[in-house]
Coordinates of C-alpha atoms and ligand atoms in Angstrom, one line a residue:
M88 CA 73.0 124.9 276.3
C89 CA 76.4 123.5 276.8
L90 CA 77.1 122.4 280.4
H91 CA 79.9 119.9 279.9
V92 CA 83.1 121.6 279.0
S93 CA 85.3 118.6 278.8
F94 CA 87.6 118.6 275.8
R95 CA 85.6 115.8 274.1
F96 CA 82.4 117.7 274.2
L97 CA 83.7 121.0 273.4
I98 CA 83.5 120.6 269.6
I99 CA 80.1 119.1 269.7
C100 CA 78.9 121.8 272.0
S101 CA 80.1 124.6 269.9
L102 CA 78.5 123.1 266.9
L103 CA 75.3 122.8 268.8
L104 CA 75.5 126.4 269.8
V105 CA 76.0 127.5 266.2
E106 CA 72.9 125.5 265.2
E107 CA 70.9 126.9 268.1
A108 CA 71.8 130.5 267.0
L109 CA 70.9 129.7 263.5
G110 CA 67.5 128.5 264.5
N111 CA 68.4 125.0 263.1
E112 CA 69.1 126.5 259.7
I113 CA 72.2 125.1 258.1
V114 CA 73.8 127.7 255.9
S115 CA 75.3 126.7 252.6
A116 CA 78.3 128.7 251.5
K117 CA 77.9 127.6 247.9
L118 CA 74.1 128.3 247.7
S119 CA 74.2 131.6 249.5
K120 CA 74.1 134.5 247.0
V121 CA 76.2 137.6 246.5
W122 CA 75.3 140.4 244.1
G123 CA 75.5 144.2 243.7
P124 CA 77.4 147.0 242.0
G125 CA 80.2 146.9 244.7
L126 CA 81.5 143.7 243.0
K127 CA 82.5 145.8 240.0
P128 CA 84.2 148.7 241.6
H129 CA 86.4 149.3 238.6
I130 CA 83.3 150.0 236.4
I131 CA 80.9 151.4 239.0
S132 CA 82.4 154.1 241.2
M133 CA 80.4 155.4 244.0
P134 CA 81.1 157.3 247.2
A135 CA 80.4 154.1 249.1
R136 CA 80.4 150.9 247.0
Y137 CA 78.1 148.2 248.2
F138 CA 76.9 144.6 247.6
F139 CA 74.6 142.1 249.2
I140 CA 74.9 138.6 250.6
Q141 CA 71.8 136.5 251.0
A142 CA 72.2 133.5 253.4
V143 CA 70.7 130.4 251.8
N144 CA 70.3 127.1 253.7
V145 CA 71.4 123.6 252.5
E146 CA 67.9 123.0 251.0
N147 CA 68.4 126.1 248.8
R148 CA 65.9 128.2 250.7
S149 CA 66.7 131.8 251.6
I150 CA 67.0 132.3 255.3
S151 CA 64.7 134.9 256.7
S152 CA 65.5 134.9 260.4
D153 CA 68.2 136.7 262.3
I154 CA 71.2 134.4 262.4
G155 CA 73.8 137.0 263.4
I156 CA 76.9 138.0 261.5
I157 CA 78.1 134.8 260.0
F158 CA 80.0 135.7 256.9
D159 CA 83.7 136.7 256.9
V160 CA 84.3 139.5 254.4
F161 CA 87.8 140.5 253.4
L162 CA 88.5 143.4 251.0
E163 CA 92.2 143.6 250.1
G164 CA 94.5 145.1 247.6
V165 CA 97.7 147.0 247.4
S166 CA 98.3 150.7 247.2
K167 CA 100.8 152.5 244.9
I168 CA 103.5 152.1 247.6
Q169 CA 102.8 148.4 248.0
K170 CA 101.0 148.7 251.3
P171 CA 97.6 147.3 252.0
C172 CA 95.0 149.7 250.6
R173 CA 93.1 151.9 253.0
I174 CA 89.5 150.8 252.8
W175 CA 86.8 151.3 255.3
T176 CA 84.3 148.4 255.4
N177 CA 80.9 148.3 257.1
Q178 CA 78.8 145.1 257.3
L179 CA 75.1 145.7 257.9
N180 CA 72.9 142.8 259.2
R181 CA 69.3 143.3 258.2
K182 CA 68.4 140.5 260.7
D183 CA 66.5 138.6 258.1
G184 CA 69.2 136.6 256.4
L185 CA 70.3 139.5 254.1
Y186 CA 73.6 141.4 254.6
I187 CA 74.8 144.6 253.1
I188 CA 78.5 145.2 252.7
R189 CA 79.6 148.6 251.9
Y190 CA 83.1 150.1 251.6
K191 CA 84.8 153.3 251.0
L192 CA 88.2 153.6 249.3
Y193 CA 90.7 156.2 250.3
E194 CA 93.4 155.7 247.6
P195 CA 93.8 153.9 244.3
C196 CA 94.0 150.1 244.8
F197 CA 95.6 147.4 242.7
N198 CA 94.9 143.7 242.7
F199 CA 91.7 144.3 244.6
K200 CA 90.0 141.2 245.9
I201 CA 86.7 140.6 247.6
I202 CA 86.7 137.4 249.6
I203 CA 83.5 136.2 251.2
Q204 CA 83.5 133.1 253.4
Y205 CA 81.3 131.1 255.6
Q206 CA 83.2 128.8 258.0
N207 CA 86.3 129.0 255.7
E208 CA 84.4 128.0 252.6
H209 CA 84.0 130.5 249.8
V210 CA 80.5 131.9 249.3
D211 CA 78.9 132.0 245.8
S212 CA 81.7 133.0 243.3
S213 CA 84.1 134.4 245.9
P214 CA 86.9 135.3 245.6
Y215 CA 86.1 138.2 243.2
N216 CA 89.4 139.4 241.7
I217 CA 89.4 142.9 240.1
L218 CA 92.2 143.2 237.6
D219 CA 91.8 146.9 236.8
T220 CA 92.9 149.6 239.3
I221 CA 90.1 151.0 241.3
Y222 CA 89.9 154.7 242.3
P223 CA 88.2 156.6 245.1
D224 CA 85.1 158.4 244.0
E225 CA 86.7 161.8 244.2
C226 CA 88.9 161.1 241.3
D227 CA 87.8 162.4 237.9
C228 CA 87.7 159.2 235.8
S229 CA 85.3 160.4 233.2
T230 CA 86.2 159.0 229.8
G231 CA 83.2 157.5 228.2
G232 CA 79.9 159.0 226.9
I233 CA 76.6 158.7 228.6
N234 CA 75.3 155.8 226.6
D235 CA 78.3 153.7 227.7
F236 CA 77.7 154.8 231.3
L237 CA 74.0 153.8 231.2
E238 CA 75.1 150.4 230.0
N239 CA 78.0 149.9 232.3
W240 CA 76.0 150.8 235.3
K241 CA 73.1 148.6 234.2
C242 CA 70.7 151.5 234.4
G243 CA 68.0 149.7 232.4
P244 CA 65.4 151.4 230.3
V245 CA 64.4 155.1 230.6
P246 CA 62.2 155.4 233.7
R247 CA 58.5 155.9 232.8
Q248 CA 58.3 159.0 235.0
I249 CA 60.9 160.7 232.8
I250 CA 59.1 159.7 229.6
E251 CA 55.9 161.1 231.1
D252 CA 57.5 164.3 232.3
L253 CA 59.2 165.1 229.0
K254 CA 56.1 164.4 226.9
P255 CA 54.9 168.0 226.8
F256 CA 58.3 169.1 225.5
N257 CA 58.9 168.0 221.9
M258 CA 61.7 170.4 221.6
V259 CA 63.3 173.0 223.7
D260 CA 64.6 176.2 222.1
W261 CA 66.3 178.1 225.0
D262 CA 66.9 181.1 222.8
K263 CA 63.1 181.7 222.9
T264 CA 62.2 180.2 226.3
R265 CA 65.2 181.2 228.5
I266 CA 64.2 184.8 228.9
K267 CA 60.6 183.9 229.6
V268 CA 61.5 181.5 232.4
I269 CA 63.8 184.1 234.0
E270 CA 61.2 186.8 233.7
K271 CA 58.4 184.6 235.1
F272 CA 60.3 183.0 238.0
N273 CA 62.8 185.7 239.0
Q274 CA 60.8 186.4 242.2
P275 CA 63.7 186.5 244.7
H276 CA 61.5 186.2 247.8
S277 CA 59.4 183.3 246.8
V278 CA 61.3 181.4 244.1
S279 CA 64.8 179.9 244.2
L280 CA 65.9 178.9 240.7
C281 CA 69.2 178.0 239.2
H282 CA 70.1 178.1 235.5
Y283 CA 72.8 175.5 234.5
I284 CA 74.8 174.9 231.5
L285 CA 76.9 171.8 230.9
K286 CA 79.6 172.2 228.3
N287 CA 82.6 170.0 227.6
N288 CA 81.9 168.3 230.9
F289 CA 82.2 171.5 232.9
I290 CA 79.4 172.9 234.9
Y291 CA 78.3 176.6 234.9
R292 CA 75.4 178.2 236.7
N293 CA 73.6 181.3 237.7
C294 CA 71.0 181.4 240.4
Y295 CA 68.0 183.6 241.0
G296 CA 66.5 184.1 244.4
K297 CA 67.3 185.1 247.9
Y298 CA 67.7 181.5 249.3
V299 CA 69.8 179.4 246.9
G300 CA 71.8 177.4 249.4
F301 CA 70.3 174.2 248.1
K302 CA 72.2 174.6 244.9
M303 CA 74.9 172.6 246.6
F304 CA 72.9 169.4 246.2
M305 CA 72.5 170.0 242.5
D306 CA 76.2 171.0 242.1
S307 CA 77.3 167.9 244.0
I308 CA 75.4 165.4 241.9
L309 CA 76.4 167.1 238.7
L310 CA 80.1 167.2 239.7
S311 CA 79.9 163.6 240.9
L312 CA 78.4 162.5 237.6
S313 CA 80.9 164.5 235.6
R314 CA 83.7 162.5 237.3
K315 CA 82.1 159.3 236.0
V316 CA 80.9 160.2 232.5
K317 CA 81.3 162.9 229.9
L318 CA 77.9 164.6 230.3
P319 CA 76.1 165.9 227.2
N320 CA 76.3 169.6 226.5
M321 CA 73.0 171.1 227.7
E322 CA 71.1 173.8 229.4
F323 CA 68.4 173.5 232.0
F324 CA 66.7 175.2 235.0
V325 CA 66.4 173.7 238.5
N326 CA 63.8 174.8 241.0
L327 CA 65.5 174.6 244.5
G328 CA 62.2 175.0 246.4
D329 CA 59.9 172.2 247.5
W330 CA 56.8 173.5 245.7
P331 CA 56.5 172.6 242.0
L332 CA 56.4 175.7 239.9
V333 CA 55.0 175.1 236.5
S334 CA 51.2 175.4 236.9
E335 CA 50.2 177.0 233.6
K336 CA 48.7 174.7 231.0
S337 CA 49.0 177.3 228.2
E338 CA 52.7 177.7 228.3
K339 CA 54.6 174.9 230.0
F340 CA 58.2 175.6 230.8
P341 CA 60.7 172.7 231.3
I342 CA 61.9 173.0 234.9
F343 CA 63.5 170.3 237.0
S344 CA 62.0 170.0 240.6
W345 CA 62.5 167.7 243.6
C346 CA 58.8 167.3 244.0
G347 CA 56.0 166.9 241.4
S348 CA 52.3 167.2 241.7
T349 CA 49.3 166.2 239.7
A350 CA 48.5 169.9 239.2
T351 CA 51.9 170.9 237.8
Y352 CA 54.2 170.1 234.9
D353 CA 57.6 170.2 236.6
I354 CA 60.1 167.5 235.6
V355 CA 60.9 165.6 238.7
M356 CA 64.3 164.4 239.8
P357 CA 65.3 162.6 243.0
T358 CA 64.8 164.9 246.1
Y359 CA 67.8 166.8 247.5
D360 CA 67.5 164.5 250.5
I361 CA 68.0 161.2 248.8
T362 CA 70.5 162.8 246.5
E363 CA 72.6 163.9 249.4
S364 CA 72.3 160.6 251.2
T365 CA 73.5 159.0 247.9
L366 CA 76.5 161.2 247.8
E367 CA 77.3 161.1 251.5
N368 CA 76.9 157.4 252.0
M369 CA 79.3 156.4 254.7
G370 CA 80.1 160.1 255.1
R371 CA 78.6 162.8 257.2
V372 CA 75.0 161.8 256.6
M373 CA 73.8 159.1 259.0
L374 CA 70.4 158.3 257.4
D375 CA 70.7 156.6 254.0
M376 CA 69.0 153.8 252.3
L377 CA 71.5 151.3 253.4
S378 CA 72.1 152.3 257.0
V379 CA 68.3 152.2 257.7
Q380 CA 68.3 148.5 256.8
G381 CA 71.3 147.7 258.9
N382 CA 70.2 149.5 262.0
V383 CA 66.8 148.1 262.6
K384 CA 66.6 146.4 266.0
D385 CA 64.1 143.7 265.3
P386 CA 62.9 141.5 262.5
W387 CA 59.2 141.8 261.5
Q388 CA 57.8 139.3 264.0
D389 CA 59.3 141.1 267.0
R390 CA 58.1 144.6 266.1
I391 CA 55.3 146.2 268.0
E392 CA 51.9 145.9 266.3
K393 CA 51.1 149.6 266.2
A394 CA 51.2 152.4 263.7
F395 CA 54.1 154.8 264.4
W396 CA 54.4 158.4 263.4
R397 CA 56.5 161.4 264.4
G398 CA 56.9 164.7 262.7
R399 CA 56.0 168.4 262.9
D400 CA 52.7 170.2 262.5
S401 CA 53.1 170.9 258.7
N402 CA 49.4 170.6 258.0
Q403 CA 45.9 169.9 259.5
Y404 CA 46.0 166.2 258.6
R405 CA 48.9 165.7 261.0
L406 CA 46.9 167.3 263.8
D407 CA 43.9 165.1 262.8
L408 CA 46.1 162.0 263.1
V409 CA 47.0 163.0 266.7
E410 CA 43.4 163.1 267.5
I411 CA 42.6 159.8 265.9
S412 CA 45.5 158.1 267.6
R413 CA 44.3 159.3 271.0
K414 CA 41.0 157.4 270.5
H415 CA 42.9 154.3 269.6
P416 CA 46.0 154.0 271.8
D417 CA 46.0 150.2 271.1
L418 CA 46.7 150.8 267.4
F419 CA 48.8 154.0 267.3
N420 CA 51.9 155.6 268.7
V421 CA 51.7 159.1 267.2
S422 CA 52.9 162.5 268.4
L423 CA 54.1 165.8 267.1
T424 CA 57.8 166.7 267.7
N425 CA 57.5 170.4 266.9
F426 CA 55.0 173.2 266.7
F427 CA 55.6 175.8 264.0
F428 CA 52.5 176.3 261.9
F429 CA 49.9 175.7 264.6
R430 CA 51.7 177.2 267.6
D431 CA 48.3 178.3 269.1
K432 CA 47.0 174.7 269.1
Q433 CA 49.9 173.3 271.2
D434 CA 47.7 172.7 274.2
I435 CA 45.2 170.7 272.2
Y436 CA 47.6 168.6 270.1
G437 CA 50.7 168.7 272.3
P438 CA 52.7 168.4 274.3
K439 CA 55.4 167.9 271.7
T440 CA 57.5 164.8 272.4
E441 CA 61.2 164.1 272.4
H442 CA 62.9 163.4 269.1
V443 CA 63.0 159.6 268.3
S444 CA 65.9 158.2 266.3
F445 CA 64.7 157.3 262.8
F446 CA 66.1 153.8 263.3
S447 CA 63.7 153.3 266.2
F448 CA 60.7 153.9 264.0
F449 CA 61.2 150.3 263.0
D450 CA 60.5 149.0 266.5
Y451 CA 57.0 149.3 265.1
K452 CA 55.3 147.2 262.4
Y453 CA 53.4 149.9 260.7
Q454 CA 54.6 153.3 259.5
L455 CA 52.3 156.2 258.6
A456 CA 53.4 158.2 255.6
L457 CA 51.7 161.6 255.6
D458 CA 52.5 164.6 253.5
G459 CA 54.4 167.5 255.0
T460 CA 54.3 170.8 253.1
V461 CA 54.6 168.7 249.9
A462 CA 55.6 165.0 249.7
A463 CA 57.4 163.9 252.8
Y464 CA 61.0 163.1 251.7
R465 CA 61.4 160.4 254.3
F466 CA 59.3 158.0 252.3
P467 CA 62.2 156.2 250.6
Y468 CA 63.8 155.5 254.1
L469 CA 60.5 154.3 255.4
L470 CA 60.2 151.8 252.6
A471 CA 63.7 150.6 253.3
G472 CA 63.1 149.9 256.9
G473 CA 60.9 146.8 256.2
S474 CA 57.8 147.9 258.2
L475 CA 54.4 148.2 256.5
I476 CA 53.9 151.6 255.0
I477 CA 50.4 153.1 255.3
K478 CA 50.4 156.1 253.0
Q479 CA 48.0 158.9 252.7
E480 CA 46.7 159.6 249.2
S481 CA 48.4 162.7 247.8
P482 CA 48.7 164.9 244.8
Y483 CA 52.4 165.3 245.5
Y484 CA 55.0 162.8 244.4
E485 CA 58.7 162.1 244.3
H486 CA 60.4 160.6 241.2
F487 CA 59.5 157.0 242.0
Y488 CA 55.9 157.1 243.5
N489 CA 54.2 156.4 240.2
D490 CA 56.0 153.0 240.0
L491 CA 54.6 151.9 243.4
K492 CA 51.3 150.1 243.6
P493 CA 48.9 150.4 246.6
N494 CA 48.3 147.0 248.3
T495 CA 51.5 145.7 246.6
H496 CA 54.2 148.0 248.0
Y497 CA 52.2 149.8 250.6
V498 CA 48.7 150.3 251.9
Q499 CA 46.9 153.4 250.9
I500 CA 44.6 155.5 253.0
K501 CA 42.3 158.3 252.1
R502 CA 43.6 161.8 252.1
D503 CA 41.3 162.8 255.0
L504 CA 42.5 159.8 257.0
S505 CA 38.9 158.5 257.4
D506 CA 40.0 154.9 256.9
V507 CA 43.2 154.9 258.8
V508 CA 41.8 153.0 261.8
E509 CA 40.3 150.4 259.6
K510 CA 43.5 149.9 257.6
V511 CA 45.7 149.6 260.7
S512 CA 43.4 147.0 262.3
W513 CA 43.4 145.2 259.0
A514 CA 47.1 144.9 259.2
V515 CA 47.0 143.7 262.8
H516 CA 44.6 140.9 261.8
N517 CA 46.3 140.0 258.5
D518 CA 49.9 139.7 259.6
E519 CA 51.1 137.5 256.8
E520 CA 49.7 139.7 254.1
A521 CA 51.0 142.9 255.9
H522 CA 54.4 141.4 256.1
F523 CA 54.3 140.4 252.5
I524 CA 53.5 144.0 251.4
A525 CA 56.1 145.4 253.7
S526 CA 58.8 143.1 252.2
N527 CA 57.7 144.1 248.7
G528 CA 58.1 147.7 249.6
Q529 CA 61.6 147.1 251.0
Q530 CA 62.5 145.1 247.9
F531 CA 61.3 147.9 245.7
A532 CA 63.6 150.3 247.6
N533 CA 66.5 148.0 247.1
E534 CA 65.8 147.6 243.4
N535 CA 65.0 151.3 242.6
L536 CA 66.2 153.7 245.3
L537 CA 69.8 152.8 246.2
P538 CA 72.7 155.1 245.2
Q539 CA 73.2 153.2 241.9
H540 CA 69.6 153.9 240.9
I541 CA 69.8 157.6 241.9
F542 CA 72.9 158.1 239.8
C543 CA 71.1 156.3 236.9
Y544 CA 68.0 158.4 237.2
Y545 CA 69.9 161.6 236.9
A546 CA 71.9 160.2 234.0
H547 CA 68.8 159.1 232.2
L548 CA 67.1 162.4 232.8
L549 CA 70.0 164.6 231.6
N550 CA 70.5 162.3 228.6
Q551 CA 66.8 162.4 227.6
F552 CA 66.5 166.1 228.2
S553 CA 69.6 166.9 226.2
T554 CA 68.2 165.4 223.1
L555 CA 65.2 167.8 223.2
I556 CA 67.4 170.9 223.1
K557 CA 67.6 172.5 219.7
S558 CA 69.4 175.8 220.7
N559 CA 73.1 176.2 220.8
I560 CA 74.8 175.6 224.1
I561 CA 76.7 178.7 225.0
I562 CA 78.1 179.7 228.4
L563 CA 76.4 182.9 229.3
E564 CA 78.4 185.9 230.7
N565 CA 76.8 186.0 234.1
M566 CA 77.5 182.3 234.8
E567 CA 79.8 181.0 237.4
K568 CA 81.9 177.9 236.9
V569 CA 81.1 175.2 239.5
E570 CA 84.6 173.9 240.5
Q571 CA 85.3 170.2 240.6
V572 CA 86.6 168.8 243.9
K573 CA 90.4 169.0 244.2
Q574 CA 92.1 166.3 242.4
Q575 CA 94.8 164.4 244.3
N576 CA 98.0 163.4 242.5
Y577 CA 97.1 159.8 242.7
C578 CA 94.0 160.4 240.6
D579 CA 95.7 159.3 237.4
C580 CA 92.8 157.2 236.1
K581 CA 92.5 159.0 232.8
T582 CA 96.1 158.5 231.9
T583 CA 96.0 154.9 233.1
I584 CA 92.9 154.1 231.0
K585 CA 94.4 155.8 228.0
D586 CA 97.6 153.7 228.4
E587 CA 95.6 150.6 228.4
L588 CA 94.0 151.6 225.1
Ligands
LIG852 C1 68.7 127.3 244.1 O1 67.6 128.1 243.9 C2 67.8 129.1 242.9 C3 66.5 129.9 242.8 O2 66.2 130.5 244.0 C4 68.0 128.4 241.5 O3 68.3 129.4 240.6 C5 69.2 127.5 241.7 O4 69.5 126.8 240.5 C6 69.1 126.6 242.8 N1 70.3 125.8 243.0 C7 70.3 124.5 243.2 C8 71.7 123.9 243.3 O5 69.3 123.8 243.2
LIG853 C1 55.5 155.5 271.9 O1 56.8 155.3 271.3 C2 57.9 155.8 272.1 C3 59.1 155.6 271.2 O2 59.3 154.3 270.9 C4 58.0 155.1 273.4 O3 59.0 155.6 274.2 C5 56.7 155.3 274.2 O4 56.7 154.5 275.4 C6 55.5 154.8 273.3 N1 54.2 155.1 274.0 C7 53.3 154.2 274.3 C8 52.1 154.7 275.0 O5 53.5 153.0 274.0

């Protein structure tokens, strides 16, 4: 503490204060690291661009404690009318030495610079000067083909899940299969299915079913991609429901679904939930893979050593969990927030409790991941929060589950929850290992589930699937054109890029 405030001591005192706050860690501007797609905004356009800063100390060790917001980040550039560009920046402190910077652009921006400083010294390779004009994500800047896109975006190899999912389909002849798919799944009260055609980078569709509102998520991701890349001409079906559809071994139909299962042959794509949060990053959706990380209250060591869970009564396991937790209040904080399926059991498993903000889940060290009606789509956000995930075995999966390893990225429990008490107490007694697995899970999320990766997954999937189609791509009469978002006058990226060539 600084008690003397004479002028002579003031400087020494403030230095001491900084060091106290940093837990005696001395940050090195040069050794601290900056990376992420947001450093190449002219190549990688997203609704919200983002990059990371890792604080590193003078001994070249990553800092892993909360040292407060210490980096100064400036994003600057000039607009068409020579004013500072309108940019909204958001700095997220993960409270473990890692920072996420994200920004949204509201107009084209020239001479864009990213400046990152620590105590007036440039960090890593700052300043980052972008010579090309950068455009808001709403602008249609699609010029290149999909292979260029995959390379520019550093999408990496085709995900294994896509290879697995497409294995049963050596070739797709829609002239033969189209009518069969429509006949089989045109069940308006139980199935919601949309038929899409992409042609010359325009999108056409026709939906079957009574409830097809969720087509907006598929429309949005396709429109967004078609502003970034010329999509291949192709035809496909999307199941808008949660349940996978393709259960017949004898005749497998290629249908895209949000959720897969070991008993079905649907081709999985990222869920509508993570798709929306990708597209609405820094928009109307609060919960996304980045905001989760920036809104946790405590670093690992300050979180409560209990397993936390909230949710509705989607299945018997969730009720069982309530019962188990009551026997072990020292290990669990669990309750149902809504009764819908088991209304008659409310006096046994209730009362339902108040809604808890998702960010507050991470006041607790351990998070239980239980299925809902199918896979619970909150799983990516749970991983991102940095607590230890204790996940129920399940036949259902999202597009990335098969890349996760139990005891590496999360702890697995039996489907009937018979070992959940054992596994939670293991975590309590093996804190270091539990923390390690939690960090791995969070790192997996940052390397596989951020907006960049979701765009890449769709691009890979569409690209791979398009190569299997042998029939001609013809827009059918009953199809509706999915309109691109309105293009502002300033969206002149195509002409600019052409001029440069
Ligand atoms: C600091 O550590 C990183 C690996 O974490 C290494 O690549 C780098 O060369 C090191 N820098 C110095 C100056 O030792
Ligand atoms: C369970 O968690 C909620 C939300 O964090 C908290 O308000 C409540 O006090 C906790 N209950 C117990 C018994 O710790």
